[in-house]
CSV table of C-alpha atoms in Angstrom, one decimal:
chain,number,residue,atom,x,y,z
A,19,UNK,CA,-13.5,-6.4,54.3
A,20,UNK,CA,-10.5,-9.1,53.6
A,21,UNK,CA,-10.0,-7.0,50.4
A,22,UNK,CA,-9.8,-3.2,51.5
A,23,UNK,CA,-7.0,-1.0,53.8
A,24,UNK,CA,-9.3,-1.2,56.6
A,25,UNK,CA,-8.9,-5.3,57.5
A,26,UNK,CA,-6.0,-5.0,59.8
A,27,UNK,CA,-6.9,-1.3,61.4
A,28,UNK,CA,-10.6,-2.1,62.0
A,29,UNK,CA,-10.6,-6.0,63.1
A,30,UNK,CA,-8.2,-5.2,65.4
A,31,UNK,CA,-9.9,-2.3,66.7
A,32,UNK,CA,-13.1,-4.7,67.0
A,33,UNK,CA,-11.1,-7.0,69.2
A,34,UNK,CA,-9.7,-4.4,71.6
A,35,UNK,CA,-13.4,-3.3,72.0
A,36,UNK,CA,-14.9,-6.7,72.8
A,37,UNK,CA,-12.1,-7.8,74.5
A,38,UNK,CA,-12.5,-4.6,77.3
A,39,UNK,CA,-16.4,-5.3,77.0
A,40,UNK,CA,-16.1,-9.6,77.2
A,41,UNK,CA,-13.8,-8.5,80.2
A,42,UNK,CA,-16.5,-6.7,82.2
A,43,UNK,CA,-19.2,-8.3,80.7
A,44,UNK,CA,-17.7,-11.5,83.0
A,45,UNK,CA,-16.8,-9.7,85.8
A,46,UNK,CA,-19.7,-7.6,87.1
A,47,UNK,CA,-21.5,-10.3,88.0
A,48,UNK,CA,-21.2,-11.6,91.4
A,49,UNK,CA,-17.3,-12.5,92.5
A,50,UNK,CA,-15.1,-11.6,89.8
A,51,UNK,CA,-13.0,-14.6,90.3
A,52,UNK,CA,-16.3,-16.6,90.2
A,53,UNK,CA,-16.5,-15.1,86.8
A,54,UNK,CA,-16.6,-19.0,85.1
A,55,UNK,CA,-19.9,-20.0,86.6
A,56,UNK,CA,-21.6,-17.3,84.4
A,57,UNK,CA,-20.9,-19.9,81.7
A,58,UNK,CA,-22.6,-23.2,84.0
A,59,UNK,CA,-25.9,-22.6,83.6
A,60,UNK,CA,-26.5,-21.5,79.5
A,61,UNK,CA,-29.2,-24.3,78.9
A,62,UNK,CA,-31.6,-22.3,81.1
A,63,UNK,CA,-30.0,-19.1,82.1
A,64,UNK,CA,-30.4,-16.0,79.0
A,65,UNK,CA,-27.6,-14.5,81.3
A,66,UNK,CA,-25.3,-17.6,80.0
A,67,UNK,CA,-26.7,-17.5,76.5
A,68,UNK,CA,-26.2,-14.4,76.5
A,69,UNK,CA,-22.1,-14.4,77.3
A,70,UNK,CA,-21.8,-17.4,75.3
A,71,UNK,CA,-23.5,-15.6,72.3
A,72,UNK,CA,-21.0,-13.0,72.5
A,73,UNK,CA,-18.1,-15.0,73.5
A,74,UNK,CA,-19.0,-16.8,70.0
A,75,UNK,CA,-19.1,-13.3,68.3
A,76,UNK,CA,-15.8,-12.3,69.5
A,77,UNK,CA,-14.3,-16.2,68.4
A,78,UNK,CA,-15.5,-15.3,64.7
A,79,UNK,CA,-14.3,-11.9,64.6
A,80,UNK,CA,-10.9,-13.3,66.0
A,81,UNK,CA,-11.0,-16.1,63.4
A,82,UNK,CA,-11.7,-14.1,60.8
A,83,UNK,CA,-8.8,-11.9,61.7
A,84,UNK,CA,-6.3,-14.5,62.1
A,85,UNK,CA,-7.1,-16.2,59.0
A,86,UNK,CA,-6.9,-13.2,57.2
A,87,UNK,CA,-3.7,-12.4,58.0
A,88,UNK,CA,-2.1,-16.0,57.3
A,89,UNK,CA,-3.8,-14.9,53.3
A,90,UNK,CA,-1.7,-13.9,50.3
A,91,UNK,CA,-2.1,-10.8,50.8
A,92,UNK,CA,-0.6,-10.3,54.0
A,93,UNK,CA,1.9,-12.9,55.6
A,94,UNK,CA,1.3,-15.6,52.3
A,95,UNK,CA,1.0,-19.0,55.1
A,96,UNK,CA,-2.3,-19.8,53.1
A,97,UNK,CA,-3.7,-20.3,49.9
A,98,UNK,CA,-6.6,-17.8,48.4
A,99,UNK,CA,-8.9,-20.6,48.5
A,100,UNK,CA,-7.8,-21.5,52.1
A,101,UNK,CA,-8.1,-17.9,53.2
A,102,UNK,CA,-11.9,-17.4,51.7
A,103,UNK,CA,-13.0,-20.1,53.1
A,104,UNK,CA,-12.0,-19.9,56.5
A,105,UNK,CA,-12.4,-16.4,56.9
A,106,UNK,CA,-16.4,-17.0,55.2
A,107,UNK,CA,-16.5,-20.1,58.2
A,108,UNK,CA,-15.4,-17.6,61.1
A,109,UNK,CA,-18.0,-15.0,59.4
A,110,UNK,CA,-20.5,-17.2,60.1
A,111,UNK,CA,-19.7,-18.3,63.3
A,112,UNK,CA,-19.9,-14.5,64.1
A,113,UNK,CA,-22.9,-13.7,63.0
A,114,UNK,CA,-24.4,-17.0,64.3
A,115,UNK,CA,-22.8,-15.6,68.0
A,116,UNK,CA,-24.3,-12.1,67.2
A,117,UNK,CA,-27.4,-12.9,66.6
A,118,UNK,CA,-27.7,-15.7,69.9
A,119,UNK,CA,-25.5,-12.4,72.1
A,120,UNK,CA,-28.3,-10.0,71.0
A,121,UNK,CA,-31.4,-11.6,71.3
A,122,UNK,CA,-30.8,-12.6,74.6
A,123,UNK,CA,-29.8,-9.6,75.9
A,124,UNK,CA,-32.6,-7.9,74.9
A,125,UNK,CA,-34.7,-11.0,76.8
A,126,UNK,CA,-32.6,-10.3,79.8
A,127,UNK,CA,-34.2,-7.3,80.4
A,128,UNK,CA,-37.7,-7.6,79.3
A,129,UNK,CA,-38.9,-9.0,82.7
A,130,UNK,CA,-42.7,-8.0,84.0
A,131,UNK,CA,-41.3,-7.0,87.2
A,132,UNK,CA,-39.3,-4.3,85.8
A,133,UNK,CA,-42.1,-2.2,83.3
A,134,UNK,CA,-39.8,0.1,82.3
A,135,UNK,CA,-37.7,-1.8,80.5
A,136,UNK,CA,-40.9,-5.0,79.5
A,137,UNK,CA,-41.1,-3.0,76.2
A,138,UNK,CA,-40.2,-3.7,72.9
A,139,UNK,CA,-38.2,0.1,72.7
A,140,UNK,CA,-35.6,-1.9,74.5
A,141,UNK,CA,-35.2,-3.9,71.4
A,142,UNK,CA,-35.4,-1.1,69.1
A,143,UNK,CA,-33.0,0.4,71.5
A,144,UNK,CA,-30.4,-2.5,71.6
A,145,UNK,CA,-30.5,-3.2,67.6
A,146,UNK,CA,-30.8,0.8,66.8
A,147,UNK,CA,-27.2,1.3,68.7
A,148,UNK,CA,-25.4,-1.8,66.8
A,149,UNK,CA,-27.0,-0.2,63.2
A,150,UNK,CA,-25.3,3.3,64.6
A,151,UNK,CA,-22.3,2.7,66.2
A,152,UNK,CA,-20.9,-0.3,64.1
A,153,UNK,CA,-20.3,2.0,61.1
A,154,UNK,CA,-19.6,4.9,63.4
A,155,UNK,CA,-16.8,2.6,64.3
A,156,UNK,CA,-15.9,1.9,61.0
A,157,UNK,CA,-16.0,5.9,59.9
A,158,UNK,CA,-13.9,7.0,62.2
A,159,UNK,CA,-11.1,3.9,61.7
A,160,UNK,CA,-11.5,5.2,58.3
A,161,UNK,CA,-10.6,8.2,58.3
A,162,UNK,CA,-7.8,7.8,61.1
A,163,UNK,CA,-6.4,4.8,59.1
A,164,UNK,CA,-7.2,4.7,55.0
A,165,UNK,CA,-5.8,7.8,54.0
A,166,UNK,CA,-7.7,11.2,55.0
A,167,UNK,CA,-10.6,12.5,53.8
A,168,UNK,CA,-10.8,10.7,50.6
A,169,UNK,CA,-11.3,7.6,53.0
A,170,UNK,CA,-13.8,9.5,55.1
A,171,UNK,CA,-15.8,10.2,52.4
A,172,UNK,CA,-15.7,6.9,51.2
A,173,UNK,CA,-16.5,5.3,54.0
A,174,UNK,CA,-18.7,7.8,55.5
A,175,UNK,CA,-21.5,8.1,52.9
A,176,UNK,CA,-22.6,4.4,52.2
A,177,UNK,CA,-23.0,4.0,55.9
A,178,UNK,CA,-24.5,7.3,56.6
A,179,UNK,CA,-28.3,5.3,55.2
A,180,UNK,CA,-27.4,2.4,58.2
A,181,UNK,CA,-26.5,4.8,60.8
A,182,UNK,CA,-30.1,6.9,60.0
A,183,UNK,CA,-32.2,3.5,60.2
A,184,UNK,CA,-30.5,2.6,63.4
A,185,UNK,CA,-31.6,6.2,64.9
A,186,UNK,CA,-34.7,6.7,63.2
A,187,UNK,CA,-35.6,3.0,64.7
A,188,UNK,CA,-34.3,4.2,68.2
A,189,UNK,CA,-36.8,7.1,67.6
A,190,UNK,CA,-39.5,5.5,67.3
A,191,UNK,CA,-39.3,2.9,70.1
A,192,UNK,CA,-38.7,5.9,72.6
A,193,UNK,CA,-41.8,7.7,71.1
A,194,UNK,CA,-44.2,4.9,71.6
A,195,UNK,CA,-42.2,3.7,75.0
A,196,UNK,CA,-43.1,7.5,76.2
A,197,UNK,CA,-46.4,6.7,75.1
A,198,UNK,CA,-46.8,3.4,76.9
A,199,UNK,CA,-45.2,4.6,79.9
A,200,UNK,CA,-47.9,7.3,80.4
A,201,UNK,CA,-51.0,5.2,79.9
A,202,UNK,CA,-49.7,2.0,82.2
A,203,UNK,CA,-49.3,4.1,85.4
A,204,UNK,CA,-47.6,2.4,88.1
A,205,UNK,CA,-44.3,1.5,87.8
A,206,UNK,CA,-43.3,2.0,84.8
A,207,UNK,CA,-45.2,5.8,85.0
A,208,UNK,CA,-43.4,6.8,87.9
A,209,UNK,CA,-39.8,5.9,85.9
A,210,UNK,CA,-41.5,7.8,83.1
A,211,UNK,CA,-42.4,10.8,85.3
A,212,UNK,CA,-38.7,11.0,86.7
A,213,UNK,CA,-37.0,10.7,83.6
A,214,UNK,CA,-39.2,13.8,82.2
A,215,UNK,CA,-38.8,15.8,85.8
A,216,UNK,CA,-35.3,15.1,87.4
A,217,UNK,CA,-33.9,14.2,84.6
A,218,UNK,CA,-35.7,16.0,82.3
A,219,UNK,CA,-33.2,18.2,81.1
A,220,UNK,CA,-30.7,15.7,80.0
A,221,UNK,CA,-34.0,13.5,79.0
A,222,UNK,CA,-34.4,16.7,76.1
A,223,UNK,CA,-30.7,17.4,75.1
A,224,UNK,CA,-30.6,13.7,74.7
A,225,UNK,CA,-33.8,13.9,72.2
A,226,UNK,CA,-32.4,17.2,70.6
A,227,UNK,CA,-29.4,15.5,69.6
A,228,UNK,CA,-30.8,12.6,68.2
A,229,UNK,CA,-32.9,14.6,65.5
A,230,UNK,CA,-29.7,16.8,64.5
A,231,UNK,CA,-28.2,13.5,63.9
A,232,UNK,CA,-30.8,11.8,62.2
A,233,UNK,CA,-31.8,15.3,59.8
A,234,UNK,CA,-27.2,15.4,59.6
A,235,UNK,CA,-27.1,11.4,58.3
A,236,UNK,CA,-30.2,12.0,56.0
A,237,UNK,CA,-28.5,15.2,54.0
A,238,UNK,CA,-25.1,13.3,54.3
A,239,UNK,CA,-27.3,10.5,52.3
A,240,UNK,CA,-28.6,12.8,49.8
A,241,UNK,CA,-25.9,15.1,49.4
A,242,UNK,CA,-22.3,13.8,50.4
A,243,UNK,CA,-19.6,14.7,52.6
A,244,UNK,CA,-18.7,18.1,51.9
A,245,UNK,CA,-15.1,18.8,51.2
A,246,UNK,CA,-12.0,20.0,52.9
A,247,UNK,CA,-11.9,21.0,56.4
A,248,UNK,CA,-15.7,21.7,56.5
A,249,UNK,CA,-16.5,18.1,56.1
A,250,UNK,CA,-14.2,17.2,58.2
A,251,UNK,CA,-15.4,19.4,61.1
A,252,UNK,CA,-18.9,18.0,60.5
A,253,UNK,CA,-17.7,14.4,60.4
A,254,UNK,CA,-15.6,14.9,63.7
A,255,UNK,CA,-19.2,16.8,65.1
A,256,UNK,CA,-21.3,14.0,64.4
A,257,UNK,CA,-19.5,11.6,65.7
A,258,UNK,CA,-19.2,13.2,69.4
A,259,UNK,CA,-23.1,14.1,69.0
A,260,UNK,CA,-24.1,10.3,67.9
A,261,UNK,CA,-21.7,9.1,70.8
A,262,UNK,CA,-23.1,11.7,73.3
A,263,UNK,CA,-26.7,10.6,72.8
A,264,UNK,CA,-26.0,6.8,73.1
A,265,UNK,CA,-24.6,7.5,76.3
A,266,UNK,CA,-26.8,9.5,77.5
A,267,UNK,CA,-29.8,6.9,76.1
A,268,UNK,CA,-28.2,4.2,78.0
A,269,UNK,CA,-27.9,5.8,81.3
A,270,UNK,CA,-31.2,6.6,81.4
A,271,UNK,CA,-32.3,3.3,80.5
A,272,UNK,CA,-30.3,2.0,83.7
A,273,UNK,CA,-30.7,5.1,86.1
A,274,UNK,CA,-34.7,5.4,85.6
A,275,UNK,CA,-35.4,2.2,87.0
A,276,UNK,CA,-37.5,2.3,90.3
A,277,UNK,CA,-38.2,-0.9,91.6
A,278,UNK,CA,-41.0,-1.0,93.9
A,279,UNK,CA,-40.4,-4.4,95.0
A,280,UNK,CA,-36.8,-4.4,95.9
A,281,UNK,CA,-36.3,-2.3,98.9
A,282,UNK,CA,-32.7,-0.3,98.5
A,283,UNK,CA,-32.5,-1.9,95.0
A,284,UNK,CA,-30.0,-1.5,92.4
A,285,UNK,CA,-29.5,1.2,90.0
A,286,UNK,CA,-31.9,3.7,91.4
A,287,UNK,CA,-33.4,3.3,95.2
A,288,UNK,CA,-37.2,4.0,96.0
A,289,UNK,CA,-36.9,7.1,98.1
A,290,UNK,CA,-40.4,6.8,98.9
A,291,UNK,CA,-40.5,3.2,99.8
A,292,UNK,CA,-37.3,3.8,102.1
A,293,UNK,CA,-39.5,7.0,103.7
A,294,UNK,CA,-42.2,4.4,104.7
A,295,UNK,CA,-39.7,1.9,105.9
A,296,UNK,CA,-38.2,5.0,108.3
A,297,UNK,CA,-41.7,5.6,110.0
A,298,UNK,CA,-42.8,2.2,110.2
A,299,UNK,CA,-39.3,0.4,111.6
A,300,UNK,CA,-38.6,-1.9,108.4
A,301,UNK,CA,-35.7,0.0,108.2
A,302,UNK,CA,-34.2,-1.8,111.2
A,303,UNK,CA,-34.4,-4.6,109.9
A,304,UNK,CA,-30.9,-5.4,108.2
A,305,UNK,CA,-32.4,-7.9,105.0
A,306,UNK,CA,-34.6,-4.3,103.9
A,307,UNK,CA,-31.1,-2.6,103.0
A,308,UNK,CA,-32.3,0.7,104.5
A,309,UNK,CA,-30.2,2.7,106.6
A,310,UNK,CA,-32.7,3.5,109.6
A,311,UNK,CA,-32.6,7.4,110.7
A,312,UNK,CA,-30.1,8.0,113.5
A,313,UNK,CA,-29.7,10.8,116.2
């Protein structure tokens, strides 16, 4: 990357991006002046390893950055040999801190308490949107940054293959999630049975759009960016169609959770749970976190 136009324009996009993630990433946990102790307990805690992992991630990429731009080709402070090898250090170092960030974040969230999300379609989920949205990322600096549509093109094409294995893996982890869901019952059933119900009609546009994109990337793989103004309409199309579906995946992956044995919990409450504690008086009860009926 040290070698093409897009160093400076998509490093530094990079850093903005984990910079506004590493901020809330620390802060929407407990007291955000408190924010430090998320780092206390990484030995044991996957919620530590986890910021540390990424905190790592974002290091490299930074180092990488800055070394870069001390190189001969931009402000000439170091040598070529200087330059490789401490940008090919900081590399490593972010890779190391991707790899440690992403595997335990996956782990946080595959819990038995939580069914829903104790599947391995959360992994598939988590890697598929890095394999999509990292080159989606580095499309669009492209063709905002390296020169028009030449630069698109370019750039657009070789990552087109990535950005279809990332959705084609997201696929399939939601096709035998839906699967498992159905057959487990329980918990993990009744998120299922929501999501296809209340939410069904977002659950649908969702999976719509993701086979548009994944039959769009698969000609754009076989066939190229068309030229002129019609491939950049279907660039600019894609782009707001992959970003639409991510969003959409991930707030059903947060919304749909029902947890049975949290009264009041987070993210989605058990209306039916907070029925029974209405007719049997749990509800007064302040630790339940139900607001009782009142007259």
């Amino acid at each position: 990357l040290y070698d093409t136009s897009l160093f400076i324009p998509f490093t530094f996009s990079m850093l903005a991006l984990l910079t506004i993630g590493l901020i809330t990433l620390n802060l929407h946990l407990g007291k955000p002046l408190r924010f430090y102790r998320g780092f206390n307990n990484w030995k044991l805690s996957p919620v530590s390893r986890e910021i540390a992992g990424v905190s790592l991630f974002f290091a490299g990429l930074g180092g990488y950055t800055f070394f870069g731009l001390l190189g001969p080709r931009f402000l000439g402070f170091l040598d070529i040999w200087m330059t490789q090898k401490l940008t090919f250090m900081a590399s490593l170092a972010a890779l190391l801190g991707l790899v440690i960030g992403l595997y335990y974040m996956i782990r946080l969230y595959l819990i038995p308490a939580r069914p829903f999300w104790n599947h391995w379609q959360t992994a598939s989920s988590f890697v598929g949107t890095a394999l999509t949205l990292g080159p989606l990322l580095l499309t669009l600096v492209g063709g905002l940054a390296g020169g028009g549509m030449a630069m698109l093109k370019a750039v657009t094409v070789p990552v087109a293959g990535i950005m279809t294995a990332g959705l084609i893996l997201e696929a399939l982890g939601l096709f035998f999630h839906a699967r498992a869901m159905r057959r487990q019952g329980g918990e993990g059933a009744a998120s299922f049975f929501e999501q296809v119900t209340r939410y069904g009609k977002v659950y649908w546009f969702r999976n719509v759009l993701q086979a548009i994109n994944i039959a769009v990337l698969l000609w754009l793989v076989f066939n190229g960016l068309p030229r002129g103004s019609v491939g950049l309409g279907l660039s600019l199309a894609l782009m707001f169609s992959i970003l639409a579906s991510a969003i959409l995946g991930r707030a059903l992956f947060y919304v749909l959770v029902i947890p049975t044995t949290m009264p009041g919990g987070f993210f989605w409450r058990n209306r039916g749970f907070e029925q029974h504690a209405r007719e049997t008086g749990l509800a007064d009860k302040i630790a339940a976190g139900i607001v009782a009926n009142r007259h």
